[in-house]
PDB file of C-alpha atoms in Angstrom:
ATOM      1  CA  UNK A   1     -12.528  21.872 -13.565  1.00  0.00           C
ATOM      2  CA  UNK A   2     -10.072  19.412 -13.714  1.00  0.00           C
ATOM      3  CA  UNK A   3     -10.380  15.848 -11.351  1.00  0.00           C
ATOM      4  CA  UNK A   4      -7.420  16.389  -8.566  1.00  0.00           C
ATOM      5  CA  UNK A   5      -5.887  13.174  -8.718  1.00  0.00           C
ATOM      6  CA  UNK A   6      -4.326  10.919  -6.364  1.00  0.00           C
ATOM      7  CA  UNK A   7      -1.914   7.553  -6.519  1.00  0.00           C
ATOM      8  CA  UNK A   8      -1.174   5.856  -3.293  1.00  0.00           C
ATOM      9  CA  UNK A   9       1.721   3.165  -4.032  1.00  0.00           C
ATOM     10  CA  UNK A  10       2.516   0.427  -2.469  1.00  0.00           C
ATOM     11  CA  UNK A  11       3.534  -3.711  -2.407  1.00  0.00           C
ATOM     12  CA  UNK A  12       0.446  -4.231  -1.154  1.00  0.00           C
ATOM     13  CA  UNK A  13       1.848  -7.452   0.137  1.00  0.00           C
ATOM     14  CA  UNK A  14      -0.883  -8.274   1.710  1.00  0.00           C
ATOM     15  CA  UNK A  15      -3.282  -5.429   2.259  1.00  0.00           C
ATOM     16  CA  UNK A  16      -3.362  -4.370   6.275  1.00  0.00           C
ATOM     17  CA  UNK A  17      -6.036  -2.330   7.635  1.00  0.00           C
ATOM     18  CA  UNK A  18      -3.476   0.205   7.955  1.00  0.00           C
ATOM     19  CA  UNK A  19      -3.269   0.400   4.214  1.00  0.00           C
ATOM     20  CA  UNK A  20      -7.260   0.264   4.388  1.00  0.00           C
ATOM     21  CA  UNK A  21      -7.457   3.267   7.067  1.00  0.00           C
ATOM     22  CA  UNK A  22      -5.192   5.366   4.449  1.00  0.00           C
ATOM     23  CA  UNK A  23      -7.160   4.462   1.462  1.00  0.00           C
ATOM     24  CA  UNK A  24     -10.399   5.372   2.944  1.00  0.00           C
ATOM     25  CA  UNK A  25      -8.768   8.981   3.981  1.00  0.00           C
ATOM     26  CA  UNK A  26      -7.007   9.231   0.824  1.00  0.00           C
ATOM     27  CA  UNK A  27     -10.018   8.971  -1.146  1.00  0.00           C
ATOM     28  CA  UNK A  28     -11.852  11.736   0.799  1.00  0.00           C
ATOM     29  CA  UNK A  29      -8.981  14.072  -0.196  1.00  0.00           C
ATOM     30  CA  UNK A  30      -9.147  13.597  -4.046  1.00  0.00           C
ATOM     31  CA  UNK A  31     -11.908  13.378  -6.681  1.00  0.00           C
ATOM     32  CA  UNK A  32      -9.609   9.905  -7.837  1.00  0.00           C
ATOM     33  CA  UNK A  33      -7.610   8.068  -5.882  1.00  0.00           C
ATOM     34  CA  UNK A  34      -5.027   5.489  -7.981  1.00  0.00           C
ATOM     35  CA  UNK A  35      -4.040   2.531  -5.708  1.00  0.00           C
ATOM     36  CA  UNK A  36      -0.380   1.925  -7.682  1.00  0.00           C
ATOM     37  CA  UNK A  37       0.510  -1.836  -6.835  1.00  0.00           C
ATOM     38  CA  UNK A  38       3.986  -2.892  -7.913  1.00  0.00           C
ATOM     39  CA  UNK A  39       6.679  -5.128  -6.654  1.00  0.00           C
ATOM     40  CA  UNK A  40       9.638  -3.433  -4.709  1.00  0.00           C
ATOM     41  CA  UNK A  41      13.040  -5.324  -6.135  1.00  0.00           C
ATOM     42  CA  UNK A  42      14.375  -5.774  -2.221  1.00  0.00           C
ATOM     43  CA  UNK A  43      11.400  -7.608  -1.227  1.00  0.00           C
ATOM     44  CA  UNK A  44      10.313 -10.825  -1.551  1.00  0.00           C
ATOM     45  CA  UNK A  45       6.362 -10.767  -2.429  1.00  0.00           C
ATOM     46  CA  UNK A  46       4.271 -13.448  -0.867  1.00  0.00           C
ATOM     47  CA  UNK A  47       1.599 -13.290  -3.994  1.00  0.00           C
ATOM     48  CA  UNK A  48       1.876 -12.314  -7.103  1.00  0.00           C
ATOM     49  CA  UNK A  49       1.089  -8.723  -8.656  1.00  0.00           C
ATOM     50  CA  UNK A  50      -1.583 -10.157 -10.049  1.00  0.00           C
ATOM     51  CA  UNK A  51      -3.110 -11.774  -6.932  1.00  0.00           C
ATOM     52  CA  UNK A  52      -2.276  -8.674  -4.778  1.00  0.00           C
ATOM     53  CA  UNK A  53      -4.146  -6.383  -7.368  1.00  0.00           C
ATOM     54  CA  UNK A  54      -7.217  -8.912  -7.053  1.00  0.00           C
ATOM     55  CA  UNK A  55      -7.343  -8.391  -3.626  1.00  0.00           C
ATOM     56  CA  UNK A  56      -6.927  -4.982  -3.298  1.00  0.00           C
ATOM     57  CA  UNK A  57      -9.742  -4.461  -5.493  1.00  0.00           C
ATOM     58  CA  UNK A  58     -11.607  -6.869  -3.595  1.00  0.00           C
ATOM     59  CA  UNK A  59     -11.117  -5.073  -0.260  1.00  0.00           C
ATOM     60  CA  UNK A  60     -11.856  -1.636  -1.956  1.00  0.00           C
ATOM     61  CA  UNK A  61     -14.627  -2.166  -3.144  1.00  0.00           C
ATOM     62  CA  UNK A  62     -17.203  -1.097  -0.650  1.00  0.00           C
ATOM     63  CA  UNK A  63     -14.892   1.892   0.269  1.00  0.00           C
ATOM     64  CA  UNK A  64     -16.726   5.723  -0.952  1.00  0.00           C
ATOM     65  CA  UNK A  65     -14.376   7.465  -3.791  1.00  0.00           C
ATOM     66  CA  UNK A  66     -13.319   6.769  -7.623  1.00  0.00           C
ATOM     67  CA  UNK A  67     -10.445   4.774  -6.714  1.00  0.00           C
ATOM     68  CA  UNK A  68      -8.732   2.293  -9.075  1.00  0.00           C
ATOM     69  CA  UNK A  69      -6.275  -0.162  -8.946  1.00  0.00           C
ATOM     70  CA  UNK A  70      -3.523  -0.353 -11.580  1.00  0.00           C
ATOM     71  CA  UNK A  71      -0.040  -2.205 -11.901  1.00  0.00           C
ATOM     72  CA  UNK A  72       3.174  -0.277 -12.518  1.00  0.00           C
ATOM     73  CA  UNK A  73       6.757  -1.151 -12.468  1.00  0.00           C
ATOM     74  CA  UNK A  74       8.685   2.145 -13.138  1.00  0.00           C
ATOM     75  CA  UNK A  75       9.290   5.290 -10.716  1.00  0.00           C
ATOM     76  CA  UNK A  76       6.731   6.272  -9.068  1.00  0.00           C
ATOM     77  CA  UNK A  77       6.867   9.790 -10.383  1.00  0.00           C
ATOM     78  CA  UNK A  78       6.854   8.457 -14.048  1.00  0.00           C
ATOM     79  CA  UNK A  79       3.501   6.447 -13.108  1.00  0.00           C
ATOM     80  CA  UNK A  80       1.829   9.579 -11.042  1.00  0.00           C
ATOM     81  CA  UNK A  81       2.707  11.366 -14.354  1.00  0.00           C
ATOM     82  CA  UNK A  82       0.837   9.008 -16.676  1.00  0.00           C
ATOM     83  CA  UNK A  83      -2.130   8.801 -14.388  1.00  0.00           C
ATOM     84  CA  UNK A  84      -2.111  12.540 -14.421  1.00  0.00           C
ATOM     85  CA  UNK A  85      -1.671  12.798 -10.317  1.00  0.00           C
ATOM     86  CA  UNK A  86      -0.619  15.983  -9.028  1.00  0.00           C
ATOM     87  CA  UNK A  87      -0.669  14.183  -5.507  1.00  0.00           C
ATOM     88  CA  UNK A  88       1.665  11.394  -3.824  1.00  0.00           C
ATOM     89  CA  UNK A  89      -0.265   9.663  -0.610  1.00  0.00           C
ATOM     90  CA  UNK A  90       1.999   8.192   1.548  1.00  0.00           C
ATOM     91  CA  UNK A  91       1.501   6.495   4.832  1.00  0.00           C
ATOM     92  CA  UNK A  92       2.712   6.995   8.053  1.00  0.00           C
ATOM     93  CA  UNK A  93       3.333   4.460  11.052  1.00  0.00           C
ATOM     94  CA  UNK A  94       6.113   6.236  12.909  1.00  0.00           C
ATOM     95  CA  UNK A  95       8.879   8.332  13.122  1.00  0.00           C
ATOM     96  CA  UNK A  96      10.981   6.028  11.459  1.00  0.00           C
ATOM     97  CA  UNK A  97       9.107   5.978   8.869  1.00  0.00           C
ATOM     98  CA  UNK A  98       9.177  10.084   8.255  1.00  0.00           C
ATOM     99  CA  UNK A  99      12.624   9.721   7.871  1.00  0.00           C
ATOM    100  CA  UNK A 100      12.539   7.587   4.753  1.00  0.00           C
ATOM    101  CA  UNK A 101       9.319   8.653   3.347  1.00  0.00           C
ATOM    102  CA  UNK A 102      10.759  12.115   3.443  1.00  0.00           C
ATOM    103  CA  UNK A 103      13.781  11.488   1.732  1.00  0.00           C
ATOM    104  CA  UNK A 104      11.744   9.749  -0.880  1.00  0.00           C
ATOM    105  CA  UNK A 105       9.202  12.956  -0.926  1.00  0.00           C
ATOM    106  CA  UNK A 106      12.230  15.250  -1.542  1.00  0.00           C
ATOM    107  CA  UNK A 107      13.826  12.781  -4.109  1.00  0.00           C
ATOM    108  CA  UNK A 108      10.433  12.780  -6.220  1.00  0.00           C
ATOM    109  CA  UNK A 109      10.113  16.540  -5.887  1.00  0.00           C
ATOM    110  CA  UNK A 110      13.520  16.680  -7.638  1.00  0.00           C
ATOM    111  CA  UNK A 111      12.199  14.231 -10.527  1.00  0.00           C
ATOM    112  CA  UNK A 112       8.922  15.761 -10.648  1.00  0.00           C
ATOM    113  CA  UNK A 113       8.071  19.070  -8.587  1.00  0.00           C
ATOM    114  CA  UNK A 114       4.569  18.992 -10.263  1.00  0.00           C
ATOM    115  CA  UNK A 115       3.553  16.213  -8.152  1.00  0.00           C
ATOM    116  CA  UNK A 116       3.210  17.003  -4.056  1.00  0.00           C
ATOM    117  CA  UNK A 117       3.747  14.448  -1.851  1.00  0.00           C
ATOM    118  CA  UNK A 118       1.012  14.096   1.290  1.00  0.00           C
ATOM    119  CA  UNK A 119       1.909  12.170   4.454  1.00  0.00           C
ATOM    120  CA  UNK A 120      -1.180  10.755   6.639  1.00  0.00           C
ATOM    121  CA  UNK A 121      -0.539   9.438   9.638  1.00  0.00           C
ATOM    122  CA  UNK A 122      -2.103   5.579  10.529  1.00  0.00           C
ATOM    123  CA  UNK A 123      -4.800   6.112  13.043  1.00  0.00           C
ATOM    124  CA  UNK A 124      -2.896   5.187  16.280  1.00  0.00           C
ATOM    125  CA  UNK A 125      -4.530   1.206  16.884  1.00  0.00           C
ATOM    126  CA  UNK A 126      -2.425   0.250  13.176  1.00  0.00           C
ATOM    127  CA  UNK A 127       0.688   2.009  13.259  1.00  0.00           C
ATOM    128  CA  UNK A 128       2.597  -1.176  14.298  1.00  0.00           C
ATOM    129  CA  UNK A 129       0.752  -3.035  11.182  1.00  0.00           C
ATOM    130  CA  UNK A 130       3.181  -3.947   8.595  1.00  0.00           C
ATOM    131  CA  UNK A 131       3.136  -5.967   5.690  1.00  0.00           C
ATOM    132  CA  UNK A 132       6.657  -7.701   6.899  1.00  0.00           C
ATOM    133  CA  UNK A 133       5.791  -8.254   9.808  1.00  0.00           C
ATOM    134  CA  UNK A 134       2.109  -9.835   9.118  1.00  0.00           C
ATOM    135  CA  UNK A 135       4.083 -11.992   7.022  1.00  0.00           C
ATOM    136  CA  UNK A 136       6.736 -13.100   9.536  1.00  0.00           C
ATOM    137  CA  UNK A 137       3.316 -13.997  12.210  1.00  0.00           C
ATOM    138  CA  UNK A 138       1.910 -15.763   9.139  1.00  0.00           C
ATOM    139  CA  UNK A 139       4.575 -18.160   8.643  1.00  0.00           C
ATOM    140  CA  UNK A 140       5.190 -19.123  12.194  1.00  0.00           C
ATOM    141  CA  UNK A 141       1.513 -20.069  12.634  1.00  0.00           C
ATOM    142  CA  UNK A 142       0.674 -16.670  14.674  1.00  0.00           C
ATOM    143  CA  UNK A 143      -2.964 -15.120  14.492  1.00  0.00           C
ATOM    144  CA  UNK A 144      -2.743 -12.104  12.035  1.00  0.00           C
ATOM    145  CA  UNK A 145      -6.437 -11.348  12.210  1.00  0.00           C
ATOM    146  CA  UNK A 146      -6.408  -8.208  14.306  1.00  0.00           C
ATOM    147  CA  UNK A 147      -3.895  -7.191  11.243  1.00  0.00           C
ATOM    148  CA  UNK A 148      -5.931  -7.771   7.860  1.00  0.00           C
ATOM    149  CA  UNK A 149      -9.138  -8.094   6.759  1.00  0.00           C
ATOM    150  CA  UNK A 150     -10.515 -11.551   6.997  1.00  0.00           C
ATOM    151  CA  UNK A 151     -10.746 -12.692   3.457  1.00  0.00           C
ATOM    152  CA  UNK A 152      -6.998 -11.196   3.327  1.00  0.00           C
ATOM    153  CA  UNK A 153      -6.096 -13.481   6.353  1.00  0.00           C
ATOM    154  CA  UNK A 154      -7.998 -16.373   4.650  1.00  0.00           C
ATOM    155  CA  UNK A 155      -5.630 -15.941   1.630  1.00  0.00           C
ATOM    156  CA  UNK A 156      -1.806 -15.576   3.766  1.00  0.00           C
ATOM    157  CA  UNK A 157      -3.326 -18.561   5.991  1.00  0.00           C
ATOM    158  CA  UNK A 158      -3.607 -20.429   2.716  1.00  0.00           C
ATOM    159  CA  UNK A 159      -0.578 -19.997   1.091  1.00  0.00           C
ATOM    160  CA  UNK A 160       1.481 -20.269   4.001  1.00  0.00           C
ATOM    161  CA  UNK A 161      -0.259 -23.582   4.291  1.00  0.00           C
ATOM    162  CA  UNK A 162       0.891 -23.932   0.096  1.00  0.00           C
ATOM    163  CA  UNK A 163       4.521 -22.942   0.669  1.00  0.00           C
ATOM    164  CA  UNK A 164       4.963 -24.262   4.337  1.00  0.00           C
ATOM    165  CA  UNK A 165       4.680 -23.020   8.080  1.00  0.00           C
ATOM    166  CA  UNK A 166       8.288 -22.390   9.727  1.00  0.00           C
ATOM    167  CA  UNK A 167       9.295 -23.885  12.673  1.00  0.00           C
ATOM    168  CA  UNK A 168       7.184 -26.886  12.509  1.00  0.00           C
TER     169      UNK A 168
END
């Protein structure tokens, strides 16, 4: 039988618990899940790839499931292909979100229809969680903890400290 496989992409930029709620779920619904870190050209990262793969690995750990962590920097339907995923996990916060995630789902099904695309939605409490925006707090000295997980608010309090609070 083969291993139904599974990449969940992201910037990872940092790691919310809304990206830890859809890992954990993720991994229940293949026999592998691939976390795909990689850096999206109209954002500006915070850490590194390197650093954001560290800590992804870090906070995955503990969490039940073959799941890896690998770097890519192609499309994402080239990288599922390599990995040998026949699934796509994608995220969901709100409806905004559906609108873009399924024009990206319909795009990659032209590229690749071997590869399905499976929306889970954030578990209500995180749906407002978003890298961006945990970022934004960060840097104006707000309280991200009820965001992250607490070594991944130890690291964004550090380097904000590194590159410099705004509007101090």
């Amino acid at each position: 039988m083969t291993a139904r496989i599974g990449v969940y992409p992201g910037t990872f930029d940092p790691v919310t618990l809304g990206h830890m709620d859809i890992i954990r779920r993720g991994a229940k619904l293949v026999d592998r899940l691939v976390i795909g870190v990689t850096t999206n050209p109209s954002k500006s990262p915070m850490f590194t790839i390197e650093e954001r793969m560290a800590t992804v690995r870090r906070e995955v750990a503990d969490v039940d499931g073959d799941i890896e962590v690998v770097a890519f920097d192609s499309l994402l339907m080239d990288f599922a292909e390599r990995q040998g995923a026949k699934v796509i996990v994608r995220g969901l916060r709100a409806v905004a979100d559906f609108e873009y995630e399924y024009q990206m789902a319909g795009m990659n099904q032209q590229i690749n229809p071997r590869v399905e695309t499976v929306f889970l939605m954030a578990d209500v409490a995180l749906q407002p969680i978003a890298s961006r925006l945990v970022k934004e707090i960060a840097l104006y000295g707000g309280n991200i903890a009820k965001f992250v997980p607490e070594s991944v608010r130890e690291e964004v309090v550090a380097r904000v400290e590194k590159i410099g609070r705004k509007g101090s």
